[in-house]
XYZ file of C-alpha atoms in Angstrom:
329
model
C 30.437 -203.297 -70.734
C 29.764 -207.104 -71.248
C 30.207 -208.276 -74.889
C 27.378 -210.112 -76.856
C 28.718 -213.514 -75.606
C 28.883 -212.552 -71.915
C 25.423 -210.762 -72.071
C 24.075 -214.010 -73.731
C 25.684 -216.103 -70.972
C 24.220 -214.031 -68.310
C 20.740 -214.243 -69.704
C 21.082 -217.834 -69.775
C 22.090 -218.117 -66.181
C 19.067 -215.787 -65.156
C 16.761 -217.899 -67.244
C 18.071 -221.223 -65.597
C 17.598 -219.770 -62.245
C 14.110 -218.580 -63.167
C 13.317 -222.250 -64.593
C 14.335 -223.781 -61.257
C 12.436 -221.303 -59.134
C 9.320 -221.713 -61.261
C 9.778 -225.609 -61.255
C 9.991 -225.522 -57.457
C 7.172 -223.111 -56.915
C 4.922 -225.350 -59.145
C 5.950 -228.417 -57.203
C 5.116 -226.939 -53.950
C 1.900 -225.560 -55.087
C 0.877 -229.405 -56.312
C 2.140 -230.806 -52.912
C -0.090 -228.180 -51.069
C -3.247 -229.033 -52.901
C -3.014 -232.515 -53.115
C -4.419 -235.177 -51.004
C -3.521 -238.531 -50.217
C -5.177 -241.463 -52.407
C -4.866 -244.220 -49.768
C -2.941 -245.002 -46.583
C -0.116 -247.206 -48.649
C 2.733 -245.392 -49.771
C 4.510 -246.114 -53.265
C 8.471 -246.164 -53.330
C 10.361 -244.030 -55.373
C 13.756 -245.276 -56.597
C 16.117 -242.406 -58.155
C 18.687 -243.486 -60.585
C 21.351 -241.128 -61.429
C 24.710 -240.714 -62.722
C 26.893 -238.974 -65.347
C 26.393 -239.112 -68.901
C 27.062 -242.654 -70.354
C 27.539 -244.269 -67.077
C 24.666 -246.842 -67.782
C 21.773 -245.545 -66.173
C 19.389 -246.722 -68.811
C 21.067 -250.146 -68.795
C 20.281 -250.354 -64.885
C 16.740 -249.249 -65.373
C 16.026 -251.846 -68.156
C 17.720 -254.434 -66.033
C 15.186 -253.547 -62.908
C 12.323 -253.573 -65.255
C 13.013 -257.075 -66.475
C 14.443 -259.003 -63.368
C 12.235 -261.648 -61.787
C 10.738 -259.714 -58.650
C 7.081 -260.025 -59.574
C 6.750 -256.223 -58.994
C 4.713 -253.958 -61.219
C 7.132 -250.980 -61.792
C 6.421 -247.564 -63.658
C 9.263 -245.675 -65.063
C 9.824 -242.017 -65.294
C 12.480 -241.298 -67.898
C 14.201 -237.871 -68.158
C 16.696 -236.669 -70.934
C 18.264 -233.488 -70.970
C 18.078 -233.117 -74.793
C 15.058 -232.793 -76.933
C 15.161 -236.379 -78.404
C 14.365 -238.717 -75.689
C 16.386 -242.047 -76.697
C 16.439 -243.349 -73.140
C 12.617 -243.350 -73.212
C 12.573 -245.153 -76.211
C 15.016 -247.798 -74.934
C 12.845 -248.215 -71.712
C 9.579 -248.460 -73.640
C 11.194 -251.691 -75.540
C 10.932 -253.386 -72.220
C 7.794 -251.863 -70.416
C 4.463 -249.842 -71.689
C 4.525 -247.963 -68.281
C 6.912 -245.346 -69.298
C 6.639 -241.659 -68.910
C 8.973 -239.265 -70.752
C 10.077 -235.900 -69.225
C 12.242 -234.174 -72.251
C 14.247 -231.187 -72.745
C 15.283 -230.129 -69.290
C 17.084 -230.933 -66.275
C 14.379 -233.104 -64.176
C 16.037 -231.595 -60.780
C 15.452 -227.850 -61.859
C 12.931 -226.806 -64.568
C 10.873 -230.049 -64.479
C 10.225 -229.972 -60.741
C 6.868 -229.238 -61.209
C 6.363 -231.699 -64.084
C 7.796 -234.641 -61.921
C 5.568 -233.911 -59.027
C 2.877 -233.658 -61.371
C 3.724 -237.095 -62.886
C 4.112 -238.724 -59.594
C 0.826 -237.643 -58.137
C -0.790 -238.762 -61.485
C 0.652 -242.237 -60.929
C -0.671 -242.384 -57.182
C -4.280 -241.507 -58.280
C -4.280 -244.586 -60.635
C -6.991 -247.339 -60.213
C -4.040 -249.783 -60.724
C -1.007 -248.408 -59.064
C 2.121 -249.704 -59.406
C 4.413 -251.468 -56.655
C 7.325 -248.896 -57.142
C 8.485 -246.040 -59.370
C 11.648 -245.796 -60.798
C 12.905 -242.306 -61.903
C 15.827 -242.201 -64.137
C 17.325 -238.564 -63.930
C 19.211 -237.132 -66.820
C 23.092 -237.465 -66.913
C 23.622 -233.731 -65.758
C 20.800 -233.752 -62.989
C 21.754 -233.615 -59.299
C 19.335 -236.061 -57.398
C 18.815 -233.922 -54.372
C 15.805 -231.709 -55.670
C 14.311 -234.985 -57.375
C 14.487 -236.624 -53.923
C 13.230 -233.452 -51.970
C 10.246 -233.500 -54.461
C 9.374 -237.191 -53.889
C 9.750 -236.805 -50.254
C 7.036 -234.211 -49.828
C 4.265 -235.829 -51.885
C 1.368 -237.776 -50.243
C 1.310 -241.768 -51.141
C 5.016 -241.334 -52.019
C 8.068 -242.621 -49.984
C 11.515 -242.176 -50.883
C 13.475 -245.633 -51.508
C 16.938 -245.688 -52.270
C 19.107 -243.211 -54.608
C 21.370 -245.589 -56.932
C 24.183 -243.327 -58.544
C 26.026 -245.261 -61.470
C 29.659 -244.554 -62.086
C 31.737 -245.372 -65.070
C 34.720 -247.157 -64.074
C 36.340 -247.043 -67.328
C 36.114 -243.188 -67.922
C 38.891 -240.764 -68.036
C 39.449 -238.407 -65.366
C 37.038 -235.555 -65.603
C 37.398 -232.065 -66.084
C 37.115 -229.923 -62.693
C 33.595 -228.592 -63.471
C 32.315 -232.127 -64.379
C 33.977 -233.878 -61.432
C 32.265 -231.335 -59.236
C 28.847 -232.315 -60.413
C 29.854 -236.052 -60.392
C 30.826 -235.899 -56.661
C 27.500 -233.965 -56.226
C 25.753 -236.821 -57.314
C 27.781 -239.368 -55.423
C 27.206 -237.659 -52.254
C 23.519 -238.230 -52.322
C 23.872 -241.811 -53.182
C 22.563 -244.808 -51.151
C 24.197 -247.578 -53.378
C 26.889 -246.560 -55.813
C 27.233 -248.924 -58.873
C 30.860 -249.001 -60.335
C 29.738 -249.997 -63.673
C 32.024 -251.341 -66.517
C 34.508 -252.936 -64.192
C 35.154 -255.548 -66.759
C 37.179 -252.699 -68.875
C 39.345 -251.990 -65.958
C 41.933 -254.148 -63.763
C 41.165 -255.518 -60.357
C 43.700 -252.917 -58.713
C 42.006 -250.309 -60.690
C 38.724 -251.027 -59.562
C 40.031 -251.542 -55.874
C 41.577 -247.843 -56.112
C 38.218 -246.330 -57.441
C 36.031 -248.157 -54.681
C 38.439 -246.612 -52.052
C 37.906 -243.206 -53.567
C 34.084 -243.806 -53.676
C 33.815 -244.886 -50.270
C 35.837 -241.841 -49.042
C 33.292 -239.517 -51.102
C 30.105 -241.151 -49.726
C 31.084 -243.328 -46.465
C 27.437 -243.808 -46.074
C 26.897 -245.643 -49.350
C 27.268 -249.263 -50.274
C 29.604 -249.535 -53.221
C 28.956 -252.578 -55.861
C 31.164 -253.344 -58.597
C 29.045 -254.396 -61.674
C 29.089 -255.165 -65.546
C 26.291 -253.897 -67.356
C 24.611 -252.843 -64.186
C 23.872 -256.571 -63.148
C 22.743 -256.249 -59.446
C 19.965 -257.904 -57.460
C 16.613 -255.772 -58.003
C 15.794 -256.159 -54.250
C 19.009 -254.509 -53.334
C 17.663 -251.372 -54.668
C 14.081 -251.613 -54.790
C 13.913 -252.674 -50.936
C 16.651 -250.122 -49.743
C 15.538 -247.249 -47.543
C 17.093 -243.730 -48.195
C 19.455 -242.170 -45.761
C 19.070 -238.267 -45.893
C 22.148 -236.533 -46.125
C 22.993 -232.998 -44.619
C 23.914 -231.166 -48.094
C 21.154 -228.798 -49.209
C 19.626 -228.878 -52.679
C 21.571 -228.590 -55.863
C 23.475 -225.164 -56.613
C 22.668 -224.551 -60.015
C 25.148 -221.867 -60.477
C 28.074 -224.165 -59.473
C 27.255 -226.653 -62.085
C 28.347 -226.710 -65.679
C 25.927 -225.786 -68.291
C 25.160 -228.430 -71.285
C 23.545 -227.980 -74.702
C 22.689 -230.480 -77.263
C 21.960 -231.013 -80.744
C 19.993 -233.213 -83.016
C 21.448 -234.884 -86.051
C 18.605 -235.874 -88.642
C 19.337 -238.796 -90.742
C 17.753 -239.378 -93.942
C 20.079 -242.221 -95.692
C 21.733 -245.434 -94.595
C 24.972 -245.018 -93.243
C 28.238 -246.873 -94.395
C 29.211 -249.081 -91.460
C 33.128 -248.354 -92.049
C 32.689 -244.671 -92.108
C 30.192 -244.742 -89.156
C 33.033 -246.585 -87.568
C 35.665 -244.052 -88.413
C 33.695 -241.282 -87.167
C 32.797 -242.786 -83.659
C 36.732 -243.538 -83.388
C 37.266 -239.737 -83.887
C 34.628 -238.276 -81.900
C 35.804 -234.771 -80.801
C 36.904 -234.314 -77.104
C 34.212 -231.616 -76.352
C 31.416 -234.115 -77.527
C 30.602 -235.680 -74.126
C 27.903 -238.031 -75.424
C 26.322 -239.333 -78.774
C 23.422 -241.711 -78.882
C 20.605 -242.567 -81.177
C 19.015 -244.726 -83.687
C 20.558 -245.330 -87.188
C 20.227 -247.150 -90.289
C 23.378 -248.909 -91.344
C 23.862 -250.303 -95.117
C 23.325 -254.250 -95.066
C 21.666 -254.161 -91.649
C 19.148 -257.062 -91.563
C 16.585 -255.161 -89.556
C 17.280 -251.619 -90.583
C 17.870 -249.900 -87.312
C 20.930 -249.811 -84.913
C 21.382 -248.096 -81.794
C 24.738 -246.175 -81.767
C 26.310 -244.862 -78.446
C 29.432 -243.174 -77.529
C 30.805 -241.838 -74.294
C 34.535 -240.688 -74.076
C 36.616 -242.815 -76.382
C 34.162 -245.851 -76.078
C 31.399 -246.452 -78.527
C 29.097 -249.360 -79.636
C 26.705 -249.895 -82.516
C 24.025 -252.518 -81.518
C 20.990 -253.990 -83.259
C 17.778 -252.538 -81.854
C 15.032 -255.130 -81.817
C 12.439 -252.808 -80.388
C 9.909 -250.626 -82.472
C 11.069 -248.661 -85.337
C 12.467 -245.113 -84.142
C 13.264 -242.222 -86.577
C 16.916 -242.354 -87.682
C 18.112 -239.543 -85.373
C 21.254 -239.111 -83.086
C 21.693 -236.469 -80.097
C 24.750 -235.008 -79.544
C 25.556 -233.627 -75.870
C 28.574 -231.401 -74.817
C 29.557 -228.545 -72.498
C 27.710 -225.301 -73.485
C 29.734 -223.097 -75.839
C 31.824 -226.049 -77.166
C 31.464 -227.196 -80.773
C 29.315 -230.159 -80.406
C 28.312 -230.452 -84.158
C 29.285 -233.874 -85.548
C 28.783 -235.152 -89.178
C 27.965 -238.847 -89.645
């Protein structure tokens, strides 16, 4: 007989499978009943990569680059608090946030509906960039986008953190799945490692995805045209295998007071290993603007001035399901 924890885990897996099925059914129904708005298709570029690799940095770079294109952004965050959407909204007003779910599974219907709505606009964008959550498999996103009228799938760009530690086996499987779908792999944060280490990582990535172009980047600085103009090369692997992926959970930390800078730095320097990602907006004592963006991934963390519209002072913590991801700031 299963104990309470095992029963809860079994129910969660059944619910996740049901979410996946319902999302795909909704997407297929939307596709079946939609009609093309024009004979000109809009390219969709998918940005994927594990938590903290630099996806939002890449998206902000593409949105602010000098290319003369009008770009719409769809941002998905696994957690209930969509920090990434706030960061993207800081550089463009054409942002759609999809929250609290995996865009490749339970939100498949939502992303199909959002893409269709964009194709129906009077003033349509020249391109759409979809930033998937850090735990998403881009295969199903590509599947949904490819089936929609007035949409064509452009490149899939996967961002890899060159400075990260060797992942746990279950995390490595998810990262390999993301990499296997890439047309372009950005080996990001190469300023934090040696040239020899970067070369070894490049060789490993080319073995994992021989069809993909591999580029070394710092803060995801890459010519926009390289991603916006690139065609997608479909791979033979099927859609994401939900049951083979690790499950994650998130917690929102509400902050009702300014934080002491030294205490915050000590906390970030001692983040527990099971806490995979921390990001959000905080008020730091003595800060001239009152709001800072705090991020941590692995052993790396940053506190930066946030110059966008004032946000609620909240931080999201993400970890593998069942781990103690609570943290006190």
